[in-house]
PDB file of C-alpha atoms in Angstrom:
ATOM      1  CA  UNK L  91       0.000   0.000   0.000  1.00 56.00           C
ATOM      2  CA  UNK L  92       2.693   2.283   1.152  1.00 58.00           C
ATOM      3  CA  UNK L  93       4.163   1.682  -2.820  1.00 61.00           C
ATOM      4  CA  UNK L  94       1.173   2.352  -4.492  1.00 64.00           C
ATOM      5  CA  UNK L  95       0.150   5.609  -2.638  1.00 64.00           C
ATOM      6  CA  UNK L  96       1.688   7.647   0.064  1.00 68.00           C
ATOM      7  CA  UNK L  97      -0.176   7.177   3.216  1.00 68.00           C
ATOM      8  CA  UNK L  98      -0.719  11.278   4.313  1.00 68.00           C
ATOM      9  CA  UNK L  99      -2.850  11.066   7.588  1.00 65.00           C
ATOM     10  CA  UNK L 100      -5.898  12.097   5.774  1.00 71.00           C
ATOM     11  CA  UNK L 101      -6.639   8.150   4.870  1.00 78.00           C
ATOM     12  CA  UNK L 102      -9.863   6.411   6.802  1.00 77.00           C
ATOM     13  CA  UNK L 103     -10.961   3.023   7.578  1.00 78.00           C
ATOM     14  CA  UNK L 104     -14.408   1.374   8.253  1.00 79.00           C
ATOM     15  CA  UNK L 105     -13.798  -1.765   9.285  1.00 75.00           C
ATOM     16  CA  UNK L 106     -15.937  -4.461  11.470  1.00 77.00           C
ATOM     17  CA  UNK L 107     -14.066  -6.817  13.641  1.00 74.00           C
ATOM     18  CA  UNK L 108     -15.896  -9.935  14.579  1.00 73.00           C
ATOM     19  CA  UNK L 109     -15.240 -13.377  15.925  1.00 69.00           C
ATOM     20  CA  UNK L 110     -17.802 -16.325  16.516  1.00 66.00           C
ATOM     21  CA  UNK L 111     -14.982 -18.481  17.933  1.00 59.00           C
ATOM     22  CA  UNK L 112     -15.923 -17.711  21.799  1.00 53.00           C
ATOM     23  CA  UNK L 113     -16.238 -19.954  23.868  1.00 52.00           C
ATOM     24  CA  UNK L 114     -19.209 -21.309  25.464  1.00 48.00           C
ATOM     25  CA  UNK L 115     -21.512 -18.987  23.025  1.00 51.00           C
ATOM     26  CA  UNK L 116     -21.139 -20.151  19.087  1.00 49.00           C
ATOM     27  CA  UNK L 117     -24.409 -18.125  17.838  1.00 54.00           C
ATOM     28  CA  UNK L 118     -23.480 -14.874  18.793  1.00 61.00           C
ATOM     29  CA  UNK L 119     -19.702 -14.195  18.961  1.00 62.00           C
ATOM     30  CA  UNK L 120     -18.465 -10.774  19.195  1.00 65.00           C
ATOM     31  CA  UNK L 121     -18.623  -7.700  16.689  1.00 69.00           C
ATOM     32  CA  UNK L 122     -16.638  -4.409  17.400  1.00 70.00           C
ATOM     33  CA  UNK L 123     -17.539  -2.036  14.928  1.00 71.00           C
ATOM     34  CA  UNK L 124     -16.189   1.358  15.657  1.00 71.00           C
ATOM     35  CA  UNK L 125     -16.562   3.505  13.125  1.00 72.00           C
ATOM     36  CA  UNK L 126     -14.029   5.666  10.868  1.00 78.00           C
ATOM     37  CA  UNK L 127     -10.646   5.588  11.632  1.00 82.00           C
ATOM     38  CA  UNK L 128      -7.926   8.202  10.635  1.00 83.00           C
ATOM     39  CA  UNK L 129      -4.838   6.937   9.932  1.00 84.00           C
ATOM     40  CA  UNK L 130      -2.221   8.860  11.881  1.00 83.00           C
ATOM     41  CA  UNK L 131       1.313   6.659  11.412  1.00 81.00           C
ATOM     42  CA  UNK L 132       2.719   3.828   9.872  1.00 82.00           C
ATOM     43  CA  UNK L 133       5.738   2.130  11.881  1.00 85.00           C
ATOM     44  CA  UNK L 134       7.502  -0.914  12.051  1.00 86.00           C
ATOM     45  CA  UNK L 135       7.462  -1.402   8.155  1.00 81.00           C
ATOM     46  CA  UNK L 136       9.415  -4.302   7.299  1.00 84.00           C
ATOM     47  CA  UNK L 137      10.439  -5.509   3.884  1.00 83.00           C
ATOM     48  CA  UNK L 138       9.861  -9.265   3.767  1.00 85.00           C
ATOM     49  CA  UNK L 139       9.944 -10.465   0.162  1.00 84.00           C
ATOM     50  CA  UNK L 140      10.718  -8.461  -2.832  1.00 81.00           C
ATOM     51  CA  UNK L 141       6.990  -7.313  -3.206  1.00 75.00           C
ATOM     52  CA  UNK L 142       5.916  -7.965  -0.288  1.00 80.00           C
ATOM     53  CA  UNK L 143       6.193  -5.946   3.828  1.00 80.00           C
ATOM     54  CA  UNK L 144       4.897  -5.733   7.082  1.00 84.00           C
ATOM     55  CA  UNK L 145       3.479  -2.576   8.761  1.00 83.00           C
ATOM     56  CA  UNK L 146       1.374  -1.188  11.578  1.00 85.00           C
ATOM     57  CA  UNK L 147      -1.085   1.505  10.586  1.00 83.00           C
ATOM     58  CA  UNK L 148      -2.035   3.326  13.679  1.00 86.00           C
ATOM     59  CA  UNK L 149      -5.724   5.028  13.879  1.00 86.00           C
ATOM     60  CA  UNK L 150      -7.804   6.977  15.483  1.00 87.00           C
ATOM     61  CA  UNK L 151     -10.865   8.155  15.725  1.00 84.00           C
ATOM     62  CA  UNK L 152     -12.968  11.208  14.442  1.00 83.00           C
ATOM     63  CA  UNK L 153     -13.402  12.676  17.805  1.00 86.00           C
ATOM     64  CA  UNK L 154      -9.579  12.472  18.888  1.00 88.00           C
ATOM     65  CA  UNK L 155      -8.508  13.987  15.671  1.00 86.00           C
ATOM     66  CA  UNK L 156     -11.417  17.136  16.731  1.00 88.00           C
ATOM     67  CA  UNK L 157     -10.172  16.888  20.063  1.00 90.00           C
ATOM     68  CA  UNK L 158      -6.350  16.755  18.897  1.00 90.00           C
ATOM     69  CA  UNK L 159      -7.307  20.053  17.554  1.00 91.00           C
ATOM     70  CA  UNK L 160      -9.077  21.839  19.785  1.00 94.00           C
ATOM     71  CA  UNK L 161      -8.540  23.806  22.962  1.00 95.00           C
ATOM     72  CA  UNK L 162     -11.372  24.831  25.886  1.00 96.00           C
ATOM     73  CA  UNK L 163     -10.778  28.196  27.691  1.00 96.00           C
ATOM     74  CA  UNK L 164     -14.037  28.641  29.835  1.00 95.00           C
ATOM     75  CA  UNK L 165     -15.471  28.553  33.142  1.00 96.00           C
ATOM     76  CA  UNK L 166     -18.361  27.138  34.275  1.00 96.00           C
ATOM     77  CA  UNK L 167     -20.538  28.366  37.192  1.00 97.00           C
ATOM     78  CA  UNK L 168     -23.683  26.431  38.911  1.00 96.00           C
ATOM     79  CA  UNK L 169     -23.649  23.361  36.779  1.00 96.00           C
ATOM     80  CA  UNK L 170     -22.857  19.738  37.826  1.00 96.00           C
ATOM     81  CA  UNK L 171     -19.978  17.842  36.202  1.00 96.00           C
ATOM     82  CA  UNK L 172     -22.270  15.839  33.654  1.00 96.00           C
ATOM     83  CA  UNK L 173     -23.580  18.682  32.681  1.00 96.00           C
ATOM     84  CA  UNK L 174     -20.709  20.012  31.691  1.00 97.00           C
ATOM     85  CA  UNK L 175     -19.620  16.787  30.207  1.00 96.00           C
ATOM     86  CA  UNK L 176     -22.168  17.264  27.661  1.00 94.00           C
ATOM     87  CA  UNK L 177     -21.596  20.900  27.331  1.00 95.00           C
ATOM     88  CA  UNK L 178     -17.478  19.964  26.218  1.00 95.00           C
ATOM     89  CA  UNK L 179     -18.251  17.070  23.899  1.00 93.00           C
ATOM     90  CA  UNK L 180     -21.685  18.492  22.406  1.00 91.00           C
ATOM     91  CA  UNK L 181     -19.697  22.420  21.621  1.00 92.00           C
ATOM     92  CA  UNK L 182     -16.181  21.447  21.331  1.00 92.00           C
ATOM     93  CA  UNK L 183     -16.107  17.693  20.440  1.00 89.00           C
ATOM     94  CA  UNK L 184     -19.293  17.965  18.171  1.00 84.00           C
ATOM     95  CA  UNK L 185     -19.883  21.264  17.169  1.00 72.00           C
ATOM     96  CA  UNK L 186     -21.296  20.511  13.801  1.00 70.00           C
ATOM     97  CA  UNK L 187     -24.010  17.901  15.271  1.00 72.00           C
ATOM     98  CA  UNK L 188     -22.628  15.336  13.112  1.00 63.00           C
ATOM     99  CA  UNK L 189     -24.659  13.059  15.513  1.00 66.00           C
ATOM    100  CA  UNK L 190     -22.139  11.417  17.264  1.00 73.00           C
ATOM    101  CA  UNK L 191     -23.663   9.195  20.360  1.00 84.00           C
ATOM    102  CA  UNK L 192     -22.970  10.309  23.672  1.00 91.00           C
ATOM    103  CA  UNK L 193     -23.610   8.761  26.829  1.00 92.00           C
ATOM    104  CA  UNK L 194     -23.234  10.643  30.043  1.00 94.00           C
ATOM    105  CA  UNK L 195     -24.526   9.732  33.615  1.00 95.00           C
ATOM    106  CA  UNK L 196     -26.090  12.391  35.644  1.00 95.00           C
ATOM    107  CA  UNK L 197     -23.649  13.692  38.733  1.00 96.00           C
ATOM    108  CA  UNK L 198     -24.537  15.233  41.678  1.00 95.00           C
ATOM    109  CA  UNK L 199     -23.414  18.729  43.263  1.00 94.00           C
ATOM    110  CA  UNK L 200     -23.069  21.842  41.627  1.00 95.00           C
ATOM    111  CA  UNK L 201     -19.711  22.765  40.575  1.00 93.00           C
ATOM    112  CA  UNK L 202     -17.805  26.238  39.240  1.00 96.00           C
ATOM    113  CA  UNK L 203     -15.034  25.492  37.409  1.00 95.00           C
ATOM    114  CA  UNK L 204     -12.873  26.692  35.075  1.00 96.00           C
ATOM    115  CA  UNK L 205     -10.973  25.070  32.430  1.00 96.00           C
ATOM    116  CA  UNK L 206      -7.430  26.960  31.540  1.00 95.00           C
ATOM    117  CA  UNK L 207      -6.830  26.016  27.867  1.00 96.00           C
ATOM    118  CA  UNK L 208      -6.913  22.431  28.042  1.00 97.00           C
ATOM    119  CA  UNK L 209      -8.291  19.637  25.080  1.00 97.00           C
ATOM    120  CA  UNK L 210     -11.569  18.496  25.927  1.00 96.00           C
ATOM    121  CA  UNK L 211     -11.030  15.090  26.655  1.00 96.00           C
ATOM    122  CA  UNK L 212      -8.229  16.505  29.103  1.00 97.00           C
ATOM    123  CA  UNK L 213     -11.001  18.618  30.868  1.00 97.00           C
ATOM    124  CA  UNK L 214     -13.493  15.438  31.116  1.00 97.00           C
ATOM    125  CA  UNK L 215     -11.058  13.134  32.535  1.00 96.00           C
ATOM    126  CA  UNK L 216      -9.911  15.499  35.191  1.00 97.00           C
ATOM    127  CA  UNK L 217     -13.665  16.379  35.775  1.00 97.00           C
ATOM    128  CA  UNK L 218     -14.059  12.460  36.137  1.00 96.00           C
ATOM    129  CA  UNK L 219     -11.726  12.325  39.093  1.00 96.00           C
ATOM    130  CA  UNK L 220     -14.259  15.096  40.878  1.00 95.00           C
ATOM    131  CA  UNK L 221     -17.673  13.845  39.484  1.00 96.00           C
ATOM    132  CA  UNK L 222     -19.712  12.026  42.336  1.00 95.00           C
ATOM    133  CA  UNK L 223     -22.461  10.119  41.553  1.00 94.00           C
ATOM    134  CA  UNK L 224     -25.824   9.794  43.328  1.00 93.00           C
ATOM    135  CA  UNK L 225     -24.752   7.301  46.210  1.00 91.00           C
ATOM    136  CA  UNK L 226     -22.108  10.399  46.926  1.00 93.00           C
ATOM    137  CA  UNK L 227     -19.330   7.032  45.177  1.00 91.00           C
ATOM    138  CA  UNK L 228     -16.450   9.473  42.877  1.00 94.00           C
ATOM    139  CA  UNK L 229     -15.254   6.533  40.823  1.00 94.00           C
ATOM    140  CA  UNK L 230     -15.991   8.188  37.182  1.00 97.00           C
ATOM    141  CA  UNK L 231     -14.728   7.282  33.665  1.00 96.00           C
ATOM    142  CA  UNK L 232     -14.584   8.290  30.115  1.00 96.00           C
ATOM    143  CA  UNK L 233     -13.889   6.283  27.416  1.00 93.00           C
ATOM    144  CA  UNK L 234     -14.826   5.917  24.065  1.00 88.00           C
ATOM    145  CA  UNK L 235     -16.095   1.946  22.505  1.00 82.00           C
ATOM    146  CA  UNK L 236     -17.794   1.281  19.178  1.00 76.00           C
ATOM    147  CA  UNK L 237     -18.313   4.922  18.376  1.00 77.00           C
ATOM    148  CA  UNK L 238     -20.117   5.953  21.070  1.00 85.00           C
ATOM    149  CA  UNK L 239     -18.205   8.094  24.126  1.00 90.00           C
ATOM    150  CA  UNK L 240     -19.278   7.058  27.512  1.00 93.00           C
ATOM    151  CA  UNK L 241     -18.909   8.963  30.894  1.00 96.00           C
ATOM    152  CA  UNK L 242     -20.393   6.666  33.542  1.00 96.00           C
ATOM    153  CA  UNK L 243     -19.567   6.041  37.292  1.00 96.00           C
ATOM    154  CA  UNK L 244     -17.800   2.456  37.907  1.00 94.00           C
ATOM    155  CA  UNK L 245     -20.989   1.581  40.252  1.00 93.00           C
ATOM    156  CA  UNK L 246     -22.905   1.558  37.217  1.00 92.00           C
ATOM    157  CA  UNK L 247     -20.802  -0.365  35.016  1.00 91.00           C
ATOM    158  CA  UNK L 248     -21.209  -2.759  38.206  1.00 91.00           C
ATOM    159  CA  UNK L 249     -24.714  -3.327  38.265  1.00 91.00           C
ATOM    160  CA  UNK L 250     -25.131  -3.620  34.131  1.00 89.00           C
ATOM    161  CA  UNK L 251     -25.789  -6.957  32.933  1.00 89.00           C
ATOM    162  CA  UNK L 252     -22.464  -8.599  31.658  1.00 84.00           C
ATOM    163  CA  UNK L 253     -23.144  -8.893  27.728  1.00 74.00           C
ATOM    164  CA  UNK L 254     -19.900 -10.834  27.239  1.00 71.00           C
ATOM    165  CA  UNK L 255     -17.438 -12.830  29.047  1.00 77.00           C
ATOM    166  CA  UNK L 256     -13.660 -13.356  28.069  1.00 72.00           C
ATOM    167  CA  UNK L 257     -10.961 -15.815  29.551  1.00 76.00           C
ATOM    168  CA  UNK L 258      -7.198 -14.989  29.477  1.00 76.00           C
ATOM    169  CA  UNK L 259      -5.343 -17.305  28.369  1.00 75.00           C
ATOM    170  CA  UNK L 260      -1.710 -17.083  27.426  1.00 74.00           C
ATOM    171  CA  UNK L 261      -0.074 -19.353  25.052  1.00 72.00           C
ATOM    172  CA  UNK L 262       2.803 -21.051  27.076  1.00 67.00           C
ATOM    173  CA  UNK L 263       5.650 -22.383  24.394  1.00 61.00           C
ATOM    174  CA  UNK L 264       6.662 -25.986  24.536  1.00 59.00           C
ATOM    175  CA  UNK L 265       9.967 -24.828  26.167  1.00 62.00           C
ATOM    176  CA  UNK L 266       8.344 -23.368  28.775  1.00 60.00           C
ATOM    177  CA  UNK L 267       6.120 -25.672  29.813  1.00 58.00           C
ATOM    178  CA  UNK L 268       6.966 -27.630  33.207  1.00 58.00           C
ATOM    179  CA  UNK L 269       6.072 -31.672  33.303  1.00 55.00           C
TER     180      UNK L 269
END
């Protein structure tokens, strides 16, 4: 690929990951479809054959590329943290209403807080380490899976029903392997 066309950073991907190889549940596997990538690098290229390399193509997605670009300078007075979650990624992260899916868990208290120049997704993880949920529980995250960015409390994650289970299990060589 590299040979046939420069890779510039402006390349995407839309690709859809699945596997029906898990055990214990052979009719549903597991998808991970998250949505257009942006190519950012290409390292560890590798010339195998005469024709023929290895490379990793690193991505991203849209919203780090929008929030790679973007700074906040504002305060905030008499709102709670998830409110002003929503105000960051809805304004800053997607200020076109492209209609990206956001889902953000209500916090409690009322906050005033200003932001000194910082990227957004700077902003909203410090704001998770003071966001307090409604058992009074500060044990926030953000994180972004499938295309959608999430901003939930860890108590919640808790008490969701588990829609998949995986088991670890590293390949031990021959060699290592003890009789």
């Amino acid at each position: 690929l590299p040979y046939k066309a420069p890779i510039l950073g402006e390349e995407y991907l839309n690709f859809t990951a699945s596997s029906k190889s898990v055990e214990g549940v052979k009719s549903q596997g597991v998808e991970l479809n998250p949505g257009p990538m942006y190519t950012v690098s290409i390292t560890d290229r590798h010339l195998t054959k005469d024709r023929q390399q290895l490379y990793i193509l690193h991505f991203t997605s849209e919203q780090d590329i929008v929030n790679s670009n973007t700074t906040v300078s504002r305060s905030f007075r008499g709102k709670t943290i998830g409110t002003i979650v929503n105000i960051l990624l809805n304004d800053y992260i997607d200020p076109e209403k492209a209609g990206n899916d956001f889902v953000i868990e209500e916090t409690v208290g009322i906050e005033n807080i200003v932001i000194p120049n910082w990227k957004p997704f700077k902003a909203i993880n410090w704001l998770a380490k003071r966001a307090i949920n409604k058992n009074g529980i500060p044990n926030y995250l953000f994180w972004e899976s499938n295309g959608i960015t999430y901003f939930k409390s860890v108590e919640t994650l808790l008490t969701q029903q588990v829609k998949q289970e995986f088991i670890f299990s590293p390949i031990i060589a021959a060699e290592q392997k003890k009789e």
